[in-house]
Short mmCIF file of C-alpha atoms in Angstrom, two decimals:
data_model
loop_
_atom_site.label_atom_id
_atom_site.label_comp_id
_atom_site.label_asym_id
_atom_site.label_seq_id
_atom_site.Cartn_x
_atom_site.Cartn_y
_atom_site.Cartn_z
CA UNK O 9 -19.67 36.98 35.54
CA UNK O 10 -21.76 39.98 36.46
CA UNK O 11 -23.86 41.08 39.43
CA UNK O 12 -27.59 40.78 39.26
CA UNK O 13 -28.01 44.34 38.09
CA UNK O 14 -25.45 44.26 35.32
CA UNK O 15 -22.60 45.36 37.60
CA UNK O 16 -19.17 43.80 37.83
CA UNK O 17 -18.26 40.73 39.85
CA UNK O 18 -16.28 42.50 42.50
CA UNK O 19 -14.63 39.86 44.63
CA UNK O 20 -15.24 37.70 47.68
CA UNK O 21 -17.27 39.01 50.63
CA UNK O 22 -16.17 38.27 54.18
CA UNK O 23 -18.98 37.84 56.71
CA UNK O 24 -17.11 39.82 59.37
CA UNK O 25 -15.63 42.46 57.08
CA UNK O 26 -16.42 45.98 58.32
CA UNK O 27 -19.78 47.57 57.54
CA UNK O 28 -19.71 51.06 56.01
CA UNK O 29 -22.54 53.14 57.49
CA UNK O 30 -23.41 56.41 55.77
CA UNK O 31 -25.26 58.61 58.25
CA UNK O 32 -27.86 60.90 56.65
CA UNK O 33 -26.15 60.99 53.22
CA UNK O 34 -27.54 63.74 51.00
CA UNK O 35 -26.73 62.91 47.38
CA UNK O 36 -27.45 59.61 45.68
CA UNK O 37 -24.40 60.20 43.52
CA UNK O 38 -22.18 60.21 46.63
CA UNK O 39 -23.69 56.92 47.77
CA UNK O 40 -22.71 55.49 44.38
CA UNK O 41 -19.15 56.82 44.44
CA UNK O 42 -18.86 55.50 48.00
CA UNK O 43 -19.84 52.02 46.77
CA UNK O 44 -17.16 52.33 44.09
CA UNK O 45 -14.52 53.28 46.67
CA UNK O 46 -15.64 50.39 48.90
CA UNK O 47 -15.25 47.95 46.00
CA UNK O 48 -11.74 49.31 45.33
CA UNK O 49 -10.66 48.25 48.80
CA UNK O 50 -12.74 45.09 49.13
CA UNK O 51 -15.42 46.41 51.51
CA UNK O 52 -18.88 45.16 50.56
CA UNK O 53 -21.33 45.79 53.43
CA UNK O 54 -23.19 49.11 53.11
CA UNK O 55 -25.85 50.54 55.44
CA UNK O 56 -27.64 53.85 55.07
CA UNK O 57 -29.12 55.84 57.93
CA UNK O 58 -31.99 58.09 56.82
CA UNK O 59 -30.74 58.99 53.32
CA UNK O 60 -32.13 62.46 52.62
CA UNK O 61 -33.67 61.64 49.26
CA UNK O 62 -34.91 58.15 50.12
CA UNK O 63 -33.74 54.81 48.78
CA UNK O 64 -33.15 53.35 46.22
CA UNK O 65 -31.91 56.22 44.08
CA UNK O 66 -31.04 55.59 40.45
CA UNK O 67 -28.13 58.06 40.53
CA UNK O 68 -26.29 55.89 43.05
CA UNK O 69 -26.16 52.98 40.61
CA UNK O 70 -25.10 55.14 37.68
CA UNK O 71 -22.26 56.74 39.72
CA UNK O 72 -20.92 53.45 41.07
CA UNK O 73 -18.85 52.34 38.04
CA UNK O 74 -20.39 48.89 38.31
CA UNK O 75 -20.28 48.34 42.09
CA UNK O 76 -23.95 47.38 41.88
CA UNK O 77 -23.68 44.37 44.14
CA UNK O 78 -22.91 46.66 47.07
CA UNK O 79 -25.86 48.96 46.34
CA UNK O 80 -28.24 46.05 45.65
CA UNK O 81 -27.46 44.65 49.11
CA UNK O 82 -27.46 47.99 51.01
CA UNK O 83 -29.90 48.22 53.90
CA UNK O 84 -31.63 51.31 55.30
CA UNK O 85 -32.21 52.27 58.95
CA UNK O 86 -34.06 55.20 60.49
CA UNK O 87 -31.45 55.83 63.21
CA UNK O 88 -27.78 55.18 63.98
CA UNK O 89 -28.81 53.09 67.01
CA UNK O 90 -30.74 50.71 64.78
CA UNK O 91 -27.95 50.59 62.19
CA UNK O 92 -25.35 49.51 64.77
CA UNK O 93 -27.53 47.30 67.01
CA UNK O 94 -25.99 43.98 65.82
CA UNK O 95 -22.39 45.25 65.72
CA UNK O 96 -19.69 44.70 68.33
CA UNK O 97 -17.48 47.72 67.67
CA UNK O 98 -18.23 51.04 66.04
CA UNK O 99 -15.61 53.39 64.60
CA UNK O 100 -16.44 56.93 63.52
CA UNK O 101 -14.47 59.05 61.09
CA UNK O 102 -14.19 62.53 62.40
CA UNK O 103 -11.73 65.21 61.30
CA UNK O 104 -11.94 67.53 64.32
CA UNK O 105 -13.41 65.93 67.43
CA UNK O 106 -14.18 68.45 70.18
CA UNK O 107 -15.07 67.99 73.83
CA UNK O 108 -14.89 64.23 73.45
CA UNK O 109 -13.09 61.68 75.57
CA UNK O 110 -12.59 58.70 73.34
CA UNK O 111 -9.78 56.64 71.83
CA UNK O 112 -8.67 58.07 68.51
CA UNK O 113 -6.76 56.17 65.86
CA UNK O 114 -5.17 56.80 62.50
CA UNK O 115 -6.74 55.15 59.45
CA UNK O 116 -3.87 52.67 59.40
CA UNK O 117 -4.17 51.87 63.10
CA UNK O 118 -7.94 51.47 62.82
CA UNK O 119 -7.64 49.20 59.76
CA UNK O 120 -5.35 46.93 61.75
CA UNK O 121 -7.91 46.82 64.60
CA UNK O 122 -10.73 46.12 62.15
CA UNK O 123 -8.79 43.19 60.73
CA UNK O 124 -8.13 41.80 64.21
CA UNK O 125 -11.81 42.12 65.15
CA UNK O 126 -12.90 40.45 61.90
CA UNK O 127 -10.56 37.53 62.57
CA UNK O 128 -12.12 37.21 66.05
CA UNK O 129 -15.58 36.97 64.43
CA UNK O 130 -16.69 40.39 65.67
CA UNK O 131 -18.74 42.71 63.46
CA UNK O 132 -17.49 46.28 63.16
CA UNK O 133 -19.06 49.37 61.67
CA UNK O 134 -17.51 52.51 60.22
CA UNK O 135 -19.65 55.63 60.56
CA UNK O 136 -19.30 58.38 57.94
CA UNK O 137 -21.23 61.61 58.42
CA UNK O 138 -23.29 63.57 55.92
CA UNK O 139 -21.62 65.75 53.30
CA UNK O 140 -20.37 69.06 54.72
CA UNK O 141 -21.78 68.77 58.26
CA UNK O 142 -20.16 65.46 59.23
CA UNK O 143 -21.20 63.38 62.23
CA UNK O 144 -22.85 65.21 65.11
CA UNK O 145 -22.11 64.72 68.79
CA UNK O 146 -24.96 62.22 69.25
CA UNK O 147 -23.62 60.10 66.38
CA UNK O 148 -20.12 60.12 67.83
CA UNK O 149 -21.40 59.06 71.25
CA UNK O 150 -22.37 55.74 69.54
CA UNK O 151 -18.76 55.06 68.53
CA UNK O 152 -16.16 53.19 70.57
CA UNK O 153 -13.29 54.74 68.67
CA UNK O 154 -12.73 57.78 66.47
CA UNK O 155 -10.61 57.72 63.33
CA UNK O 156 -8.68 60.77 62.24
CA UNK O 157 -6.75 60.68 58.96
CA UNK O 158 -3.24 62.02 58.91
CA UNK O 159 -3.70 64.55 56.09
CA UNK O 160 -2.67 68.15 55.47
CA UNK O 161 -4.05 70.03 58.51
CA UNK O 162 -4.32 73.17 56.37
CA UNK O 163 -6.65 71.48 53.90
CA UNK O 164 -8.84 68.74 55.38
CA UNK O 165 -11.73 68.99 52.91
CA UNK O 166 -12.36 65.36 51.82
CA UNK O 167 -15.46 64.31 49.97
CA UNK O 168 -17.44 61.29 51.18
CA UNK O 169 -16.09 58.82 48.61
CA UNK O 170 -12.51 59.96 49.24
CA UNK O 171 -12.93 59.50 52.98
CA UNK O 172 -14.27 55.99 52.37
CA UNK O 173 -11.48 55.25 49.87
CA UNK O 174 -8.74 55.97 52.42
CA UNK O 175 -10.26 53.49 54.91
CA UNK O 176 -10.97 50.93 52.16
CA UNK O 177 -7.39 51.22 50.89
CA UNK O 178 -5.98 50.75 54.40
CA UNK O 179 -8.34 47.79 54.96
CA UNK O 180 -7.09 46.15 51.76
CA UNK O 181 -3.46 46.74 52.74
CA UNK O 182 -3.87 44.84 56.01
CA UNK O 183 -3.98 41.62 53.97
CA UNK O 184 -1.85 42.69 51.03
CA UNK O 185 1.48 41.00 50.46
CA UNK O 186 2.69 42.90 47.39
CA UNK O 187 6.40 43.61 47.59
CA UNK O 188 7.14 47.35 47.85
CA UNK O 189 9.47 46.98 44.86
CA UNK O 190 9.80 44.41 42.12
CA UNK O 191 10.88 44.40 38.51
CA UNK O 192 8.01 44.00 36.08
CA UNK O 193 9.25 41.58 33.48
CA UNK O 194 7.15 39.91 30.82
CA UNK O 195 8.36 36.68 29.30
CA UNK O 196 11.91 37.31 30.41
CA UNK O 197 14.01 36.88 33.54
CA UNK O 198 16.57 38.91 35.43
CA UNK O 199 19.98 38.01 34.04
CA UNK O 200 22.48 36.29 36.31
CA UNK O 201 25.83 37.87 37.05
CA UNK O 202 27.39 35.24 34.77
CA UNK O 203 25.17 36.36 31.87
CA UNK O 204 26.18 39.94 32.55
CA UNK O 205 29.85 39.00 32.66
CA UNK O 206 29.55 37.26 29.27
CA UNK O 207 28.26 40.51 27.85
CA UNK O 208 31.03 42.53 29.51
CA UNK O 209 33.58 40.16 27.98
CA UNK O 210 32.01 40.60 24.55
CA UNK O 211 31.90 44.38 24.92
CA UNK O 212 35.47 44.72 26.23
CA UNK O 213 36.87 42.46 23.50
CA UNK O 214 35.34 44.65 20.84
CA UNK O 215 36.37 47.86 22.59
CA UNK O 216 39.94 46.60 22.84
CA UNK O 217 39.79 45.60 19.21
CA UNK O 218 38.51 49.03 18.16
CA UNK O 219 41.21 50.82 20.11
CA UNK O 220 38.77 52.57 22.48
CA UNK O 221 40.64 51.19 25.52
CA UNK O 222 44.16 51.68 24.16
CA UNK O 223 45.32 53.90 27.06
CA UNK O 224 46.73 51.29 29.47
CA UNK O 225 46.68 53.71 32.43
CA UNK O 226 43.07 54.73 31.97
CA UNK O 227 41.78 51.30 30.93
CA UNK O 228 41.02 49.86 34.42
CA UNK O 229 39.00 52.92 35.46
CA UNK O 230 37.09 53.01 32.18
CA UNK O 231 36.25 49.32 32.44
CA UNK O 232 35.12 49.77 36.03
CA UNK O 233 32.85 52.65 35.04
CA UNK O 234 31.27 50.57 32.30
CA UNK O 235 30.79 47.69 34.72
CA UNK O 236 29.14 50.05 37.24
CA UNK O 237 26.76 51.34 34.59
CA UNK O 238 25.67 47.90 33.41
CA UNK O 239 25.29 46.65 36.99
CA UNK O 240 23.25 49.53 38.38
CA UNK O 241 19.79 48.28 37.38
CA UNK O 242 18.48 44.77 37.21
CA UNK O 243 19.31 43.76 33.64
CA UNK O 244 17.07 41.16 32.02
CA UNK O 245 18.07 38.29 29.76
CA UNK O 246 16.19 39.93 26.90
CA UNK O 247 18.04 43.23 27.39
CA UNK O 248 21.38 41.39 27.37
CA UNK O 249 20.47 39.73 24.07
CA UNK O 250 19.67 43.18 22.67
CA UNK O 251 22.94 44.62 24.00
CA UNK O 252 24.95 41.77 22.47
CA UNK O 253 23.23 42.58 19.18
CA UNK O 254 23.99 46.30 19.53
CA UNK O 255 27.70 45.63 20.06
CA UNK O 256 27.95 43.11 17.22
CA UNK O 257 26.11 45.37 14.82
CA UNK O 258 28.23 48.44 15.64
CA UNK O 259 31.35 46.34 15.08
CA UNK O 260 30.03 45.04 11.78
CA UNK O 261 29.20 48.58 10.63
CA UNK O 262 32.65 49.83 11.63
CA UNK O 263 34.45 46.99 9.90
CA UNK O 264 32.43 47.68 6.77
CA UNK O 265 33.65 51.27 6.96
CA UNK O 266 30.18 52.64 7.59
CA UNK O 267 30.68 54.11 11.07
CA UNK O 268 29.32 57.62 11.16
CA UNK O 269 31.83 60.21 12.31
CA UNK O 270 31.48 61.10 15.98
CA UNK J 27 -5.06 84.15 55.02
CA UNK J 28 -6.32 83.15 51.59
CA UNK J 29 -4.77 82.42 48.21
CA UNK J 30 -4.75 85.10 45.56
CA UNK J 31 -7.88 83.75 43.94
CA UNK J 32 -9.98 83.51 47.08
CA UNK J 33 -8.87 79.93 47.78
CA UNK J 34 -7.64 78.57 51.09
CA UNK J 35 -4.13 78.89 52.46
CA UNK J 36 -3.18 75.29 52.06
CA UNK J 37 0.18 74.83 53.71
CA UNK J 38 3.89 75.08 53.02
CA UNK J 39 5.32 74.14 49.61
CA UNK J 40 8.56 72.18 49.37
CA UNK J 41 10.73 72.98 46.37
CA UNK J 42 11.59 69.32 45.77
CA UNK J 43 8.16 67.88 46.57
CA UNK J 44 6.88 65.64 43.77
CA UNK J 45 5.21 67.18 40.73
CA UNK J 46 1.84 65.74 39.72
CA UNK J 47 1.61 65.56 35.93
CA UNK J 48 -1.79 64.95 34.37
CA UNK J 49 -1.30 63.59 30.88
CA UNK J 50 -4.03 64.62 28.41
CA UNK J 51 -6.72 65.11 31.09
CA UNK J 52 -10.20 65.39 29.60
CA UNK J 53 -12.47 67.13 32.11
CA UNK J 54 -11.71 70.41 33.86
CA UNK J 55 -13.71 69.15 36.83
CA UNK J 56 -11.27 66.26 37.26
CA UNK J 57 -8.32 68.66 37.20
CA UNK J 58 -10.04 70.54 40.04
CA UNK J 59 -10.77 67.45 42.14
CA UNK J 60 -7.17 66.35 41.53
CA UNK J 61 -5.94 69.68 42.93
CA UNK J 62 -8.17 69.10 45.98
CA UNK J 63 -6.72 65.61 46.51
CA UNK J 64 -3.19 67.01 46.11
CA UNK J 65 -3.88 69.63 48.78
CA UNK J 66 -5.19 66.91 51.11
CA UNK J 67 -1.82 65.21 51.04
CA UNK J 68 0.40 68.27 50.81
CA UNK J 69 1.36 68.03 47.12
CA UNK J 70 1.34 71.43 45.42
CA UNK J 71 3.14 71.21 42.06
CA UNK J 72 0.77 70.53 39.15
CA UNK J 73 1.61 70.23 35.45
CA UNK J 74 -0.80 69.53 32.61
CA UNK J 75 0.14 67.88 29.34
CA UNK J 76 -2.20 68.85 26.49
CA UNK J 77 -5.45 69.19 28.45
CA UNK J 78 -8.22 68.29 26.00
CA UNK J 79 -10.34 71.39 26.59
CA UNK J 80 -7.47 73.89 26.97
CA UNK J 81 -6.36 75.81 30.03
CA UNK J 82 -7.44 77.55 32.23
CA UNK J 83 -10.90 76.05 32.68
CA UNK J 84 -13.29 77.63 35.15
CA UNK J 85 -14.74 74.25 36.19
CA UNK J 86 -11.38 73.22 37.61
CA UNK J 87 -11.43 76.08 40.12
CA UNK J 88 -15.05 75.49 41.10
CA UNK J 89 -14.45 71.76 41.69
CA UNK J 90 -11.29 72.25 43.76
CA UNK J 91 -12.88 73.09 47.14
CA UNK J 92 -10.52 76.01 47.50
CA UNK J 93 -7.26 74.46 46.31
CA UNK J 94 -6.87 77.46 44.00
CA UNK J 95 -3.22 78.03 44.73
CA UNK J 96 -2.38 74.74 43.02
CA UNK J 97 -4.44 75.57 39.94
CA UNK J 98 -3.18 79.16 39.77
CA UNK J 99 0.40 77.87 39.62
CA UNK J 100 -0.24 74.92 37.26
CA UNK J 101 1.82 74.93 34.06
CA UNK J 102 0.91 73.48 30.68
CA UNK J 103 3.12 71.50 28.25
CA UNK J 104 2.43 70.15 24.78
CA UNK J 105 4.19 66.80 25.38
CA UNK J 106 5.27 64.52 28.23
CA UNK J 107 8.91 64.98 27.19
CA UNK J 108 8.65 68.72 27.76
CA UNK J 109 6.78 68.28 31.04
CA UNK J 110 9.50 66.04 32.51
CA UNK J 111 12.59 67.69 30.97
CA UNK J 112 13.78 69.31 34.25
CA UNK J 113 12.97 66.31 36.46
CA UNK J 114 15.40 63.68 37.75
CA UNK J 115 13.01 60.77 38.28
CA UNK J 116 9.64 60.01 36.76
CA UNK J 117 7.09 57.61 38.26
CA UNK J 118 4.00 56.50 36.34
CA UNK J 119 0.82 55.13 37.85
CA UNK J 120 -0.36 52.21 35.85
CA UNK J 121 -2.86 49.56 36.92
CA UNK J 122 -1.98 46.85 34.39
CA UNK J 123 1.44 47.25 32.76
CA UNK J 124 1.99 44.87 29.85
CA UNK J 125 5.10 43.94 27.89
CA UNK J 126 7.19 46.29 29.98
CA UNK J 127 10.48 45.70 31.75
CA UNK J 128 10.62 48.26 34.47
CA UNK J 129 10.76 48.48 38.27
CA UNK J 130 7.29 48.51 39.77
CA UNK J 131 6.47 49.73 43.26
CA UNK J 132 3.48 49.95 45.56
CA UNK J 133 2.12 53.41 46.38
CA UNK J 134 3.72 53.13 49.83
CA UNK J 135 7.08 52.02 48.48
CA UNK J 136 7.04 54.77 45.86
CA UNK J 137 6.12 57.43 48.44
CA UNK J 138 9.12 56.43 50.49
CA UNK J 139 11.37 56.72 47.40
CA UNK J 140 9.86 60.12 46.55
CA UNK J 141 10.66 61.37 50.05
CA UNK J 142 14.24 60.13 49.80
CA UNK J 143 14.71 61.80 46.41
CA UNK J 144 13.21 65.08 47.70
CA UNK J 145 15.61 65.03 50.65
CA UNK J 146 18.49 64.55 48.16
CA UNK J 147 17.33 67.65 46.27
CA UNK J 148 16.12 65.68 43.24
CA UNK J 149 12.89 66.63 41.45
CA UNK J 150 10.42 63.81 40.83
CA UNK J 151 7.29 63.66 38.73
CA UNK J 152 4.22 61.45 39.01
CA UNK J 153 2.47 60.74 35.70
CA UNK J 154 -1.28 60.11 35.73
CA UNK J 155 -2.99 59.15 32.48
CA UNK J 156 -6.21 60.45 30.96
CA UNK J 157 -9.59 59.33 32.27
CA UNK J 158 -10.55 55.83 31.08
CA UNK J 159 -7.65 55.22 28.67
CA UNK J 160 -4.78 55.73 31.12
CA UNK J 161 -1.16 56.21 30.10
CA UNK J 162 -0.10 54.75 26.75
CA UNK J 163 3.09 52.81 26.05
CA UNK J 164 4.96 55.92 24.85
CA UNK J 165 4.09 57.74 28.10
CA UNK J 166 5.27 54.83 30.21
CA UNK J 167 8.57 54.64 28.32
CA UNK J 168 9.32 58.08 29.87
CA UNK J 169 9.04 56.70 33.40
CA UNK J 170 11.84 55.22 35.48
CA UNK J 171 9.43 53.37 37.73
CA UNK J 172 5.83 52.22 37.60
CA UNK J 173 3.46 52.43 40.56
CA UNK J 174 0.71 49.88 41.03
CA UNK J 175 -1.73 50.29 43.90
CA UNK J 176 -2.57 47.28 46.00
CA UNK J 177 -6.36 47.39 45.59
CA UNK J 178 -9.09 44.86 44.90
CA UNK J 179 -7.95 43.11 41.69
CA UNK J 180 -11.60 42.41 40.85
CA UNK J 181 -12.48 46.11 40.88
CA UNK J 182 -9.65 48.45 39.90
CA UNK J 183 -11.78 51.32 38.56
CA UNK J 184 -10.33 54.44 40.26
CA UNK J 185 -11.14 57.93 39.10
CA UNK J 186 -8.34 60.42 38.53
CA UNK J 187 -8.74 62.30 41.82
CA UNK J 188 -8.92 59.05 43.79
CA UNK J 189 -5.74 57.79 42.15
CA UNK J 190 -4.02 61.06 43.05
CA UNK J 191 -5.43 60.95 46.59
CA UNK J 192 -3.87 57.56 47.33
CA UNK J 193 -0.41 58.83 46.33
CA UNK J 194 -0.92 62.16 48.13
CA UNK J 195 -2.02 60.33 51.29
CA UNK J 196 1.01 58.04 51.17
CA UNK J 197 3.27 61.05 50.53
CA UNK J 198 1.86 62.81 53.60
CA UNK J 199 2.31 59.67 55.73
CA UNK J 200 6.03 59.51 54.99
CA UNK J 201 6.49 62.53 57.29
CA UNK J 202 3.56 61.95 59.62
CA UNK J 203 4.24 61.15 63.26
CA UNK J 204 0.67 60.71 64.53
CA UNK J 205 0.45 57.84 66.99
CA UNK J 206 -1.67 54.97 65.65
CA UNK J 207 -3.74 55.17 68.87
CA UNK J 208 -4.23 57.86 71.46
CA UNK J 209 -7.02 58.97 73.76
CA UNK J 210 -8.71 62.17 72.68
CA UNK J 211 -9.19 64.16 75.84
CA UNK J 212 -10.22 67.77 76.07
CA UNK J 213 -9.37 69.74 79.18
CA UNK J 214 -8.92 66.59 81.20
CA UNK J 215 -6.20 64.01 81.83
CA UNK J 216 -5.96 60.25 82.07
CA UNK J 217 -6.49 59.34 85.74
CA UNK J 218 -3.63 57.72 87.64
CA UNK J 219 -4.02 54.29 89.19
CA UNK J 220 -4.17 56.05 92.59
CA UNK J 221 -7.14 58.16 91.45
CA UNK J 222 -8.84 55.01 90.20
CA UNK J 223 -8.13 53.24 93.51
CA UNK J 224 -9.72 56.14 95.44
CA UNK J 225 -12.85 55.64 93.41
CA UNK J 226 -12.80 51.85 93.92
CA UNK J 227 -12.52 52.43 97.68
CA UNK J 228 -15.48 54.81 97.57
CA UNK J 229 -17.55 52.39 95.50
CA UNK J 230 -16.73 49.32 97.59
CA UNK J 231 -17.44 51.14 100.88
CA UNK J 232 -20.90 52.03 99.65
CA UNK J 233 -21.52 48.57 98.18
CA UNK J 234 -20.52 47.00 101.49
CA UNK J 235 -22.76 49.46 103.30
CA UNK J 236 -25.71 48.66 101.02
CA UNK J 237 -25.27 44.91 101.50
CA UNK J 238 -24.52 44.24 97.80
CA UNK J 239 -21.26 42.47 98.75
CA UNK J 240 -22.62 40.61 101.79
CA UNK J 241 -21.73 37.12 100.47
CA UNK J 242 -18.20 36.71 101.89
CA UNK J 243 -17.39 33.81 99.54
CA UNK J 244 -18.39 35.66 96.39
CA UNK J 245 -17.08 39.06 97.49
CA UNK J 246 -13.45 38.74 96.21
CA UNK J 247 -14.54 37.62 92.74
CA UNK J 248 -17.18 40.33 92.49
CA UNK J 249 -14.71 43.01 93.54
CA UNK J 250 -12.18 41.72 91.04
CA UNK J 251 -14.74 41.83 88.23
CA UNK J 252 -15.60 45.42 89.09
CA UNK J 253 -11.94 46.34 89.17
CA UNK J 254 -11.42 44.70 85.75
CA UNK J 255 -14.31 46.67 84.30
CA UNK J 256 -13.12 50.03 85.59
CA UNK J 257 -9.54 49.30 84.49
CA UNK J 258 -10.25 48.16 80.95
CA UNK J 259 -10.25 51.55 79.25
CA UNK J 260 -8.22 54.59 80.01
CA UNK J 261 -10.37 56.44 82.57
CA UNK J 262 -10.04 60.21 82.72
CA UNK J 263 -10.00 62.42 85.79
CA UNK J 264 -13.27 63.97 84.66
CA UNK J 265 -14.94 60.58 84.30
CA UNK J 266 -13.80 59.61 87.80
CA UNK J 267 -15.35 62.80 89.21
CA UNK J 268 -18.60 61.88 87.46
CA UNK J 269 -18.44 58.31 88.77
CA UNK J 270 -17.85 59.53 92.33
CA UNK J 271 -20.96 61.69 91.88
CA UNK J 272 -22.99 58.78 90.52
CA UNK J 273 -22.15 56.60 93.53
CA UNK J 274 -22.80 59.38 96.06
CA UNK J 275 -26.10 60.29 94.46
CA UNK J 276 -27.36 56.69 94.25
CA UNK J 277 -26.49 56.28 97.95
CA UNK J 278 -28.27 59.51 98.85
CA UNK J 279 -31.37 58.41 96.91
CA UNK J 280 -31.34 54.99 98.55
CA UNK J 281 -30.93 56.44 102.04
CA UNK J 282 -33.82 58.81 101.34
CA UNK J 283 -35.93 55.76 100.43
CA UNK J 284 -36.32 56.85 96.81
CA UNK J 285 -34.50 53.98 95.11
CA UNK J 286 -36.63 52.73 92.23
CA UNK J 287 -37.36 49.03 92.40
CA UNK J 288 -35.04 46.99 90.16
#
């Protein structure tokens, strides 16, 4: 399934999901890469305030990596006031606010607020300023809340699409339930401790047989070390089958007198 | 203070901070925007494996927004094996791992692990694949752990610098202590409840005097509503001074008979 302009089908749109508002954007290409970053994080509502080179601009579509649906549906306003008139809350991204008395939140904190507002059926907007200059004081006076990213204070230069990506990523995470760690296994399962013990039994039998564990004093420590090694990671059933094969094959080679010298 | 190539001074470098390793990157411009994204999140160690167009490339420096120090110090290796030889742990970013049995983490989970390893004095590397193609199976076999970003599964197209930015941002957050919400105030303080009460007293005295609160039955509810309104946000001392002025001035205008009709 593709969008009406040949773009990708880019996921479900929530009516109350935040609106990204680019204020006086300069380059069509940056509008396109912004749409791409929005699609990455599942933000689909785009508004443009007085784009410098007019609208539509072909370069936006070509820079969007297929996020056409967002650009096709983008709307244009002459002023920030008109762009936010139907919204309930406005957030403004702003790296260095000065002489302003206003709540300020991190990207993560703001994303959490945006999710809460969306669940209450309130429409929120995110203002992003023009390349280089950023939002001016009049723009920021339209915002309820400022957002400041925790990033290297010695190097705050973020391009427009990157600034949008950070908010889009944090927005997506507010609903994400991916575990912070899992084992990627394809067509196999984590082995049980019983499976692992069967392998240890196989291995130790052959090691005893070969004479590797002949020192009775050292044997318990050596066995424990081997057990530690094979227990450290999550071993899969497939890996255990391979390890059984490795042991059997080495034994077979030794018994046939073909063991290479150490 | 500026870097030796005219770039910005971009913050302190930690010896055990993660190393970003670009595997077979194609465009010099993308190496530059990657350096910029690294600087944003406080990552400074860059290695390049077999960059397609050789190294150095002028376009990298011009696209880096001043992150020259990272590019100046970047080192080049012919293979992934050589690029990771001195590292203790290798993470690989990989949107769609297939037929692989390996731990997989979110960007946030991996950032937390990277911080722990750095604090233990272990060197970690982050592998990023070439534009479009991504890492191949041989590259991924060099990694201990895969990283998969939680992002819109219907639109996973991330450019190289954006992929690096997400990890750099999460890396920076592992040490960040910014409060998720604060009030940005410049040269003023949040007013105490006593300050606010002084204002309420001033306001109510004048409203009583003007007759606005003459209905004795409705008065308590009206006063309570006003108090709710003025209590909802954090009011600053400066705002209270302004509000005192507003009330005094409206009273003066009314008493002088200059109140505009409602």
